[in-house]
PDB file of C-alpha atoms in Angstrom:
ATOM      1  CA  MET A   1     -23.431  16.366  21.249  1.00 76.00           C
ATOM      2  CA  ASP A   2     -23.135  15.205  24.875  1.00 78.00           C
ATOM      3  CA  ARG A   3     -19.389  15.938  24.633  1.00 75.00           C
ATOM      4  CA  ARG A   4     -19.491  19.115  22.551  1.00 70.00           C
ATOM      5  CA  PHE A   5     -18.164  21.171  25.459  1.00 69.00           C
ATOM      6  CA  LEU A   6     -14.893  19.246  25.087  1.00 72.00           C
ATOM      7  CA  HIS A   7     -14.240  19.974  21.410  1.00 74.00           C
ATOM      8  CA  ASN A   8     -17.009  22.175  19.960  1.00 79.00           C
ATOM      9  CA  GLY A   9     -17.063  20.195  16.718  1.00 83.00           C
ATOM     10  CA  HIS A  10     -13.300  20.113  16.144  1.00 88.00           C
ATOM     11  CA  VAL A  11     -10.918  17.338  17.166  1.00 88.00           C
ATOM     12  CA  GLU A  12      -7.268  17.546  16.181  1.00 88.00           C
ATOM     13  CA  SER A  13      -5.718  14.515  14.521  1.00 87.00           C
ATOM     14  CA  HIS A  14      -4.760  11.948  17.139  1.00 88.00           C
ATOM     15  CA  ARG A  15      -4.619   8.215  17.706  1.00 86.00           C
ATOM     16  CA  HIS A  16      -5.444   5.740  20.453  1.00 89.00           C
ATOM     17  CA  GLU A  17      -2.818   3.178  21.367  1.00 85.00           C
ATOM     18  CA  HIS A  18      -5.237   0.680  22.929  1.00 87.00           C
ATOM     19  CA  LEU A  19      -8.721   1.724  21.775  1.00 89.00           C
ATOM     20  CA  CYS A  20     -10.664   1.024  18.619  1.00 89.00           C
ATOM     21  CA  GLN A  21     -13.745   3.077  17.767  1.00 92.00           C
ATOM     22  CA  LEU A  22     -16.977   2.668  15.861  1.00 93.00           C
ATOM     23  CA  CYS A  23     -18.511   6.005  14.889  1.00 94.00           C
ATOM     24  CA  LEU A  24     -21.856   6.631  13.199  1.00 94.00           C
ATOM     25  CA  TRP A  25     -22.485  10.228  12.154  1.00 93.00           C
ATOM     26  CA  ILE A  26     -26.239  10.680  12.351  1.00 92.00           C
ATOM     27  CA  LYS A  27     -26.535  14.438  11.719  1.00 91.00           C
ATOM     28  CA  GLY A  28     -24.596  17.179   9.982  1.00 92.00           C
ATOM     29  CA  ASN A  29     -21.530  17.300   7.766  1.00 91.00           C
ATOM     30  CA  GLY A  30     -17.904  18.331   7.729  1.00 91.00           C
ATOM     31  CA  ILE A  31     -14.378  17.051   7.189  1.00 90.00           C
ATOM     32  CA  TYR A  32     -13.179  13.717   8.554  1.00 88.00           C
ATOM     33  CA  ILE A  33      -9.436  13.060   8.689  1.00 86.00           C
ATOM     34  CA  ILE A  34      -8.154   9.501   8.712  1.00 85.00           C
ATOM     35  CA  GLU A  35      -4.455   8.821   8.232  1.00 79.00           C
ATOM     36  CA  ASP A  36      -3.405  10.842   5.143  1.00 70.00           C
ATOM     37  CA  ARG A  37      -6.933  11.352   3.798  1.00 77.00           C
ATOM     38  CA  LYS A  38      -9.362  14.258   4.239  1.00 81.00           C
ATOM     39  CA  LEU A  39     -12.941  13.295   3.468  1.00 84.00           C
ATOM     40  CA  THR A  40     -15.858  15.648   3.011  1.00 87.00           C
ATOM     41  CA  PHE A  41     -18.960  13.929   4.319  1.00 89.00           C
ATOM     42  CA  GLN A  42     -22.677  14.314   4.849  1.00 88.00           C
ATOM     43  CA  ALA A  43     -24.412  12.180   7.480  1.00 90.00           C
ATOM     44  CA  PRO A  44     -25.107   9.320   7.658  1.00 92.00           C
ATOM     45  CA  MET A  45     -21.548   8.023   7.590  1.00 92.00           C
ATOM     46  CA  PHE A  46     -19.953   5.133   9.487  1.00 93.00           C
ATOM     47  CA  VAL A  47     -16.267   5.012  10.402  1.00 92.00           C
ATOM     48  CA  TYR A  48     -14.365   2.151  11.993  1.00 90.00           C
ATOM     49  CA  VAL A  49     -11.006   3.263  13.450  1.00 90.00           C
ATOM     50  CA  PRO A  50      -8.644   0.492  14.587  1.00 87.00           C
ATOM     51  CA  THR A  51      -6.025   1.082  17.274  1.00 86.00           C
ATOM     52  CA  GLN A  52      -3.112   3.405  16.400  1.00 84.00           C
ATOM     53  CA  ILE A  53      -4.865   4.921  13.360  1.00 86.00           C
ATOM     54  CA  VAL A  54      -4.630   8.718  13.137  1.00 87.00           C
ATOM     55  CA  HIS A  55      -8.031  10.394  12.919  1.00 90.00           C
ATOM     56  CA  GLY A  56      -9.827  13.674  13.648  1.00 90.00           C
ATOM     57  CA  PHE A  57     -12.709  15.810  12.416  1.00 90.00           C
ATOM     58  CA  ASP A  58     -14.050  19.313  11.908  1.00 91.00           C
ATOM     59  CA  VAL A  59     -17.844  19.388  11.641  1.00 91.00           C
ATOM     60  CA  THR A  60     -20.571  21.979  11.351  1.00 90.00           C
ATOM     61  CA  SER A  61     -22.681  23.123  14.278  1.00 87.00           C
ATOM     62  CA  GLY A  62     -25.420  20.653  15.115  1.00 87.00           C
ATOM     63  CA  SER A  63     -23.542  17.651  13.768  1.00 92.00           C
ATOM     64  CA  ASP A  64     -23.870  14.581  15.949  1.00 92.00           C
ATOM     65  CA  ALA A  65     -22.518  11.043  16.114  1.00 93.00           C
ATOM     66  CA  ILE A  66     -22.755   7.895  18.197  1.00 94.00           C
ATOM     67  CA  VAL A  67     -19.291   6.643  19.143  1.00 94.00           C
ATOM     68  CA  ILE A  68     -18.452   3.316  20.730  1.00 93.00           C
ATOM     69  CA  SER A  69     -14.907   3.125  22.105  1.00 92.00           C
ATOM     70  CA  LEU A  70     -13.643  -0.360  22.913  1.00 89.00           C
ATOM     71  CA  ALA A  71     -10.492  -1.375  24.741  1.00 87.00           C
ATOM     72  CA  HIS A  72      -8.572  -3.532  22.292  1.00 78.00           C
ATOM     73  CA  ASP A  73      -7.924  -6.298  24.825  1.00 77.00           C
ATOM     74  CA  VAL A  74     -11.680  -6.566  25.441  1.00 74.00           C
ATOM     75  CA  VAL A  75     -12.450  -7.427  21.818  1.00 73.00           C
ATOM     76  CA  SER A  76      -9.147  -8.781  20.500  1.00 72.00           C
ATOM     77  CA  GLN A  77     -10.170 -12.401  21.095  1.00 72.00           C
ATOM     78  CA  ASP A  78     -13.217 -12.107  18.856  1.00 75.00           C
ATOM     79  CA  LEU A  79     -12.628 -13.535  15.376  1.00 72.00           C
ATOM     80  CA  LEU A  80     -13.866 -10.356  13.684  1.00 70.00           C
ATOM     81  CA  PHE A  81     -11.187  -8.283  15.393  1.00 69.00           C
ATOM     82  CA  LYS A  82      -8.504 -10.800  14.457  1.00 65.00           C
ATOM     83  CA  GLY A  83      -9.218 -10.598  10.733  1.00 60.00           C
ATOM     84  CA  ASN A  84      -7.086  -8.559   8.343  1.00 50.00           C
ATOM     85  CA  MET A  85      -9.930  -6.205   7.419  1.00 53.00           C
ATOM     86  CA  SER A  86     -10.448  -5.223  11.055  1.00 60.00           C
ATOM     87  CA  HIS A  87      -6.937  -3.736  11.151  1.00 70.00           C
ATOM     88  CA  THR A  88      -7.770  -1.352   8.301  1.00 75.00           C
ATOM     89  CA  PRO A  89      -9.880   1.823   8.662  1.00 83.00           C
ATOM     90  CA  LEU A  90     -13.336   1.416   7.159  1.00 84.00           C
ATOM     91  CA  ILE A  91     -15.509   4.272   5.921  1.00 86.00           C
ATOM     92  CA  ILE A  92     -19.045   3.729   4.667  1.00 87.00           C
ATOM     93  CA  GLY A  93     -21.146   6.564   3.308  1.00 83.00           C
ATOM     94  CA  ASP A  94     -18.810   9.478   2.561  1.00 65.00           C
ATOM     95  CA  THR A  95     -19.425  11.626  -0.500  1.00 53.00           C
ATOM     96  CA  ARG A  96     -17.912   9.110  -2.932  1.00 54.00           C
ATOM     97  CA  PRO A  97     -20.505   7.050  -4.820  1.00 50.00           C
ATOM     98  CA  GLY A  98     -21.172   3.857  -2.915  1.00 57.00           C
ATOM     99  CA  VAL A  99     -23.261   2.162  -0.296  1.00 74.00           C
ATOM    100  CA  GLN A 100     -24.586   3.782   2.858  1.00 83.00           C
ATOM    101  CA  PRO A 101     -24.658   2.514   6.453  1.00 90.00           C
ATOM    102  CA  THR A 102     -27.376  -0.132   6.586  1.00 90.00           C
ATOM    103  CA  PRO A 103     -30.530   0.176   8.740  1.00 92.00           C
ATOM    104  CA  LEU A 104     -29.195  -2.717  10.835  1.00 93.00           C
ATOM    105  CA  MET A 105     -25.964  -0.841  11.585  1.00 92.00           C
ATOM    106  CA  GLU A 106     -27.920   2.244  12.588  1.00 94.00           C
ATOM    107  CA  ALA A 107     -30.350   0.257  14.764  1.00 95.00           C
ATOM    108  CA  LEU A 108     -27.514  -1.548  16.568  1.00 95.00           C
ATOM    109  CA  MET A 109     -25.614   1.684  17.229  1.00 95.00           C
ATOM    110  CA  VAL A 110     -28.724   3.464  18.522  1.00 95.00           C
ATOM    111  CA  THR A 111     -29.585   0.473  20.738  1.00 96.00           C
ATOM    112  CA  ALA A 112     -26.056   0.441  22.205  1.00 94.00           C
ATOM    113  CA  CYS A 113     -26.262   4.164  22.907  1.00 94.00           C
ATOM    114  CA  MET A 114     -29.682   3.896  24.598  1.00 94.00           C
ATOM    115  CA  ARG A 115     -28.582   0.897  26.672  1.00 93.00           C
ATOM    116  CA  TYR A 116     -25.503   2.754  27.896  1.00 93.00           C
ATOM    117  CA  GLN A 117     -27.501   5.898  28.700  1.00 91.00           C
ATOM    118  CA  THR A 118     -30.095   4.013  30.757  1.00 93.00           C
ATOM    119  CA  SER A 119     -27.766   1.557  32.550  1.00 92.00           C
ATOM    120  CA  PRO A 120     -24.107   2.565  32.164  1.00 89.00           C
ATOM    121  CA  ASP A 121     -22.910   0.367  35.033  1.00 89.00           C
ATOM    122  CA  THR A 122     -24.342  -2.862  33.623  1.00 90.00           C
ATOM    123  CA  SER A 123     -24.171  -2.272  29.884  1.00 89.00           C
ATOM    124  CA  GLY A 124     -20.563  -3.301  29.197  1.00 88.00           C
ATOM    125  CA  GLN A 125     -21.116  -6.789  27.813  1.00 89.00           C
ATOM    126  CA  ILE A 126     -24.265  -5.785  25.943  1.00 92.00           C
ATOM    127  CA  VAL A 127     -22.562  -2.840  24.246  1.00 91.00           C
ATOM    128  CA  ARG A 128     -19.594  -5.064  23.417  1.00 89.00           C
ATOM    129  CA  GLY A 129     -21.877  -7.613  21.750  1.00 91.00           C
ATOM    130  CA  LEU A 130     -23.735  -4.934  19.815  1.00 93.00           C
ATOM    131  CA  ALA A 131     -20.436  -3.374  18.697  1.00 90.00           C
ATOM    132  CA  ILE A 132     -19.209  -6.714  17.386  1.00 88.00           C
ATOM    133  CA  ALA A 133     -22.488  -7.111  15.470  1.00 92.00           C
ATOM    134  CA  VAL A 134     -22.067  -3.607  14.005  1.00 92.00           C
ATOM    135  CA  LEU A 135     -18.513  -4.370  12.909  1.00 87.00           C
ATOM    136  CA  GLY A 136     -19.621  -7.647  11.330  1.00 86.00           C
ATOM    137  CA  GLU A 137     -22.287  -5.874   9.293  1.00 88.00           C
ATOM    138  CA  ALA A 138     -19.886  -3.047   8.407  1.00 86.00           C
ATOM    139  CA  LEU A 139     -17.193  -5.454   7.223  1.00 80.00           C
ATOM    140  CA  SER A 140     -19.746  -7.226   5.046  1.00 79.00           C
ATOM    141  CA  VAL A 141     -20.836  -3.932   3.500  1.00 78.00           C
ATOM    142  CA  GLY A 142     -17.227  -2.769   3.285  1.00 69.00           C
ATOM    143  CA  HIS A 143     -16.190  -5.918   1.417  1.00 61.00           C
ATOM    144  CA  THR A 144     -18.755  -5.126  -1.273  1.00 56.00           C
ATOM    145  CA  LEU A 145     -17.650  -1.489  -1.393  1.00 52.00           C
ATOM    146  CA  LEU A 146     -13.957  -2.431  -1.444  1.00 53.00           C
ATOM    147  CA  HIS A 147     -14.504  -4.815  -4.343  1.00 55.00           C
ATOM    148  CA  HIS A 148     -16.290  -2.087  -6.320  1.00 52.00           C
ATOM    149  CA  GLU A 149     -13.659   0.533  -5.511  1.00 56.00           C
ATOM    150  CA  GLN A 150     -10.747  -1.747  -6.316  1.00 58.00           C
ATOM    151  CA  SER A 151     -12.370  -2.778  -9.583  1.00 65.00           C
ATOM    152  CA  THR A 152     -12.888   0.859 -10.584  1.00 72.00           C
ATOM    153  CA  LEU A 153      -9.407   1.797  -9.400  1.00 79.00           C
ATOM    154  CA  ALA A 154      -7.836  -1.127 -11.248  1.00 80.00           C
ATOM    155  CA  THR A 155      -9.474  -0.011 -14.489  1.00 80.00           C
ATOM    156  CA  ARG A 156      -8.116   3.509 -14.026  1.00 85.00           C
ATOM    157  CA  ILE A 157      -4.649   2.149 -13.239  1.00 89.00           C
ATOM    158  CA  ARG A 158      -4.652   0.151 -16.469  1.00 85.00           C
ATOM    159  CA  GLU A 159      -5.575   3.291 -18.399  1.00 86.00           C
ATOM    160  CA  LEU A 160      -2.770   5.268 -16.766  1.00 91.00           C
ATOM    161  CA  ILE A 161      -0.200   2.534 -17.393  1.00 91.00           C
ATOM    162  CA  GLU A 162      -1.094   2.630 -21.072  1.00 88.00           C
ATOM    163  CA  LEU A 163      -0.611   6.392 -21.127  1.00 91.00           C
ATOM    164  CA  HIS A 164       2.572   6.590 -19.059  1.00 93.00           C
ATOM    165  CA  PHE A 165       4.482   3.288 -19.130  1.00 93.00           C
ATOM    166  CA  ARG A 166       7.082   4.893 -21.427  1.00 93.00           C
ATOM    167  CA  GLU A 167       7.808   7.508 -18.759  1.00 93.00           C
ATOM    168  CA  ALA A 168       9.781   7.129 -15.539  1.00 88.00           C
ATOM    169  CA  TRP A 169       6.674   7.115 -13.349  1.00 92.00           C
ATOM    170  CA  THR A 170       6.984   5.555  -9.914  1.00 91.00           C
ATOM    171  CA  VAL A 171       4.229   3.953  -7.849  1.00 91.00           C
ATOM    172  CA  ALA A 172       4.099   7.218  -5.902  1.00 92.00           C
ATOM    173  CA  ASP A 173       3.352   9.126  -9.143  1.00 93.00           C
ATOM    174  CA  TYR A 174       0.378   6.887  -9.887  1.00 93.00           C
ATOM    175  CA  ALA A 175      -0.806   7.139  -6.287  1.00 91.00           C
ATOM    176  CA  LYS A 176      -0.663  10.945  -6.391  1.00 91.00           C
ATOM    177  CA  ILE A 177      -2.741  11.333  -9.532  1.00 91.00           C
ATOM    178  CA  LEU A 178      -5.277   8.738  -8.310  1.00 88.00           C
ATOM    179  CA  HIS A 179      -5.525  10.274  -4.813  1.00 86.00           C
ATOM    180  CA  HIS A 180      -4.684   6.975  -3.122  1.00 85.00           C
ATOM    181  CA  THR A 181      -1.739   5.722  -1.126  1.00 88.00           C
ATOM    182  CA  PRO A 182       0.858   3.427  -2.760  1.00 89.00           C
ATOM    183  CA  TYR A 183      -0.397   0.667  -0.467  1.00 87.00           C
ATOM    184  CA  GLN A 184      -3.968   1.092  -1.739  1.00 85.00           C
ATOM    185  CA  ILE A 185      -2.736   1.109  -5.348  1.00 88.00           C
ATOM    186  CA  ASN A 186      -0.871  -2.165  -4.886  1.00 87.00           C
ATOM    187  CA  GLN A 187      -3.840  -3.672  -3.033  1.00 83.00           C
ATOM    188  CA  ALA A 188      -6.054  -2.877  -6.018  1.00 83.00           C
ATOM    189  CA  THR A 189      -3.645  -4.321  -8.586  1.00 87.00           C
ATOM    190  CA  GLN A 190      -2.987  -7.420  -6.493  1.00 85.00           C
ATOM    191  CA  SER A 191      -6.720  -8.005  -6.102  1.00 78.00           C
ATOM    192  CA  ALA A 192      -7.554  -7.391  -9.774  1.00 77.00           C
ATOM    193  CA  PHE A 193      -4.461  -8.734 -11.546  1.00 80.00           C
ATOM    194  CA  GLY A 194      -2.493 -10.715  -8.966  1.00 83.00           C
ATOM    195  CA  GLN A 195       0.501  -8.396  -9.443  1.00 87.00           C
ATOM    196  CA  THR A 196       1.995  -5.216  -8.027  1.00 92.00           C
ATOM    197  CA  LEU A 197       1.821  -1.991 -10.009  1.00 93.00           C
ATOM    198  CA  LYS A 198       5.571  -2.116 -10.628  1.00 93.00           C
ATOM    199  CA  ARG A 199       5.215  -5.594 -12.133  1.00 93.00           C
ATOM    200  CA  LEU A 200       2.357  -4.457 -14.365  1.00 92.00           C
ATOM    201  CA  ILE A 201       4.454  -1.558 -15.667  1.00 94.00           C
ATOM    202  CA  LEU A 202       7.424  -3.823 -16.386  1.00 94.00           C
ATOM    203  CA  ASP A 203       5.162  -6.310 -18.182  1.00 92.00           C
ATOM    204  CA  ARG A 204       3.775  -3.507 -20.363  1.00 91.00           C
ATOM    205  CA  LYS A 205       7.315  -2.329 -21.204  1.00 94.00           C
ATOM    206  CA  LEU A 206       8.268  -5.891 -22.107  1.00 93.00           C
ATOM    207  CA  GLN A 207       5.177  -6.364 -24.258  1.00 89.00           C
ATOM    208  CA  GLU A 208       5.903  -3.174 -26.179  1.00 91.00           C
ATOM    209  CA  SER A 209       9.581  -4.021 -26.640  1.00 93.00           C
ATOM    210  CA  LYS A 210       8.633  -7.408 -28.128  1.00 92.00           C
ATOM    211  CA  ARG A 211       6.170  -5.748 -30.480  1.00 86.00           C
ATOM    212  CA  LEU A 212       8.836  -3.304 -31.670  1.00 92.00           C
ATOM    213  CA  LEU A 213      11.434  -6.061 -32.037  1.00 92.00           C
ATOM    214  CA  ALA A 214       9.048  -8.225 -34.047  1.00 87.00           C
ATOM    215  CA  PHE A 215       7.371  -5.693 -36.294  1.00 85.00           C
ATOM    216  CA  THR A 216       9.902  -2.888 -36.806  1.00 90.00           C
ATOM    217  CA  ILE A 217      13.525  -2.605 -37.857  1.00 92.00           C
ATOM    218  CA  ARG A 218      14.395  -0.131 -35.120  1.00 92.00           C
ATOM    219  CA  SER A 219      17.688  -0.544 -33.351  1.00 95.00           C
ATOM    220  CA  ILE A 220      17.912  -1.959 -29.829  1.00 95.00           C
ATOM    221  CA  GLU A 221      18.945   1.494 -28.631  1.00 95.00           C
ATOM    222  CA  ALA A 222      15.877   3.123 -30.219  1.00 95.00           C
ATOM    223  CA  ILE A 223      13.532   0.497 -28.793  1.00 95.00           C
ATOM    224  CA  ALA A 224      15.022   0.915 -25.329  1.00 95.00           C
ATOM    225  CA  ALA A 225      14.440   4.658 -25.502  1.00 95.00           C
ATOM    226  CA  GLU A 226      10.924   4.139 -26.864  1.00 93.00           C
ATOM    227  CA  ILE A 227       9.810   2.133 -23.823  1.00 94.00           C
ATOM    228  CA  GLY A 228      11.396   4.528 -21.347  1.00 93.00           C
ATOM    229  CA  ILE A 229      14.718   2.792 -20.652  1.00 93.00           C
ATOM    230  CA  PRO A 230      17.335   5.165 -22.079  1.00 90.00           C
ATOM    231  CA  ASP A 231      20.288   2.934 -21.141  1.00 93.00           C
ATOM    232  CA  PRO A 232      20.549   0.184 -23.822  1.00 93.00           C
ATOM    233  CA  ALA A 233      22.754  -1.980 -21.607  1.00 95.00           C
ATOM    234  CA  TYR A 234      20.195  -1.857 -18.805  1.00 95.00           C
ATOM    235  CA  PHE A 235      17.429  -2.620 -21.305  1.00 95.00           C
ATOM    236  CA  SER A 236      19.325  -5.680 -22.562  1.00 95.00           C
ATOM    237  CA  ARG A 237      19.788  -6.962 -19.000  1.00 95.00           C
ATOM    238  CA  PHE A 238      16.125  -6.332 -18.224  1.00 94.00           C
ATOM    239  CA  PHE A 239      15.017  -8.168 -21.373  1.00 95.00           C
ATOM    240  CA  HIS A 240      17.377 -11.091 -20.777  1.00 95.00           C
ATOM    241  CA  ASN A 241      16.194 -11.452 -17.181  1.00 95.00           C
ATOM    242  CA  GLU A 242      12.581 -11.564 -18.346  1.00 94.00           C
ATOM    243  CA  CYS A 243      12.919 -13.713 -21.477  1.00 94.00           C
ATOM    244  CA  GLY A 244      16.116 -15.695 -20.991  1.00 94.00           C
ATOM    245  CA  VAL A 245      17.649 -14.346 -24.215  1.00 94.00           C
ATOM    246  CA  SER A 246      18.980 -11.000 -25.416  1.00 95.00           C
ATOM    247  CA  PRO A 247      16.774  -8.658 -27.467  1.00 95.00           C
ATOM    248  CA  ARG A 248      18.796  -9.441 -30.631  1.00 94.00           C
ATOM    249  CA  GLU A 249      18.501 -13.187 -30.127  1.00 94.00           C
ATOM    250  CA  TRP A 250      14.780 -12.875 -29.450  1.00 93.00           C
ATOM    251  CA  ARG A 251      14.384 -10.912 -32.724  1.00 91.00           C
ATOM    252  CA  ARG A 252      16.353 -13.542 -34.665  1.00 90.00           C
ATOM    253  CA  ASN A 253      14.256 -16.348 -33.210  1.00 88.00           C
ATOM    254  CA  TRP A 254      11.058 -14.458 -34.027  1.00 85.00           C
ATOM    255  CA  SER A 255      12.121 -13.892 -37.636  1.00 81.00           C
ATOM    256  CA  LYS A 256      12.671 -17.646 -38.082  1.00 78.00           C
ATOM    257  CA  LYS A 257       9.131 -18.516 -37.059  1.00 64.00           C
ATOM    258  CA  PRO A 258       6.933 -19.703 -39.982  1.00 59.00           C
TER     259      PRO A 258
END
């Protein structure tokens, strides 16, 4: 609220080339924009914004937040800021089910704010240390939240693959219906299954084609169409690349098994 005369609760989407920010919303609610996502939130909510990440907000009157802005070169040598997770935006406590900012995070942010307000000229190193402690706690909480979200997302992806693997859905199609980015989708599948979404779809097509080859008398052309590959020649190449034999040879070998 000390800076409300600058923005009156609305900040257009922007990014900082050399600053990262830790933001704890302590009062109010509104819309927070980060990259391609718009999040409706109710305080308390914590947001970590790395350098060069687009962000902005539009909040109701009376909303308030504590924000720590850190020059990247001041913190870049700390191990926390070198880790992969520290290069990814982190949101804790929006309206999705999940964990909230911890009392320790809130206490550290409030302490940093009070220290800066009372002694701004001598608080630099203290605020830096408190900010690093906040980020460490946030990353720990975020790891738990990320694991839960990716597990839930992975389950939903599996369900959608089963429903749509016969169709010409791209990764972007799955991302759209799940309200995530393609990168987030692939992160979830890599974490849960050790594979990209595209690989999971191809594996499901291959599994179904083998089932149809083994347990039906359908033609190769019909099976190709059934699994969403209308070009029989392309299907035969795909199958050969995956199994080392043609669909017909695979069927013959299967029929010879005792």
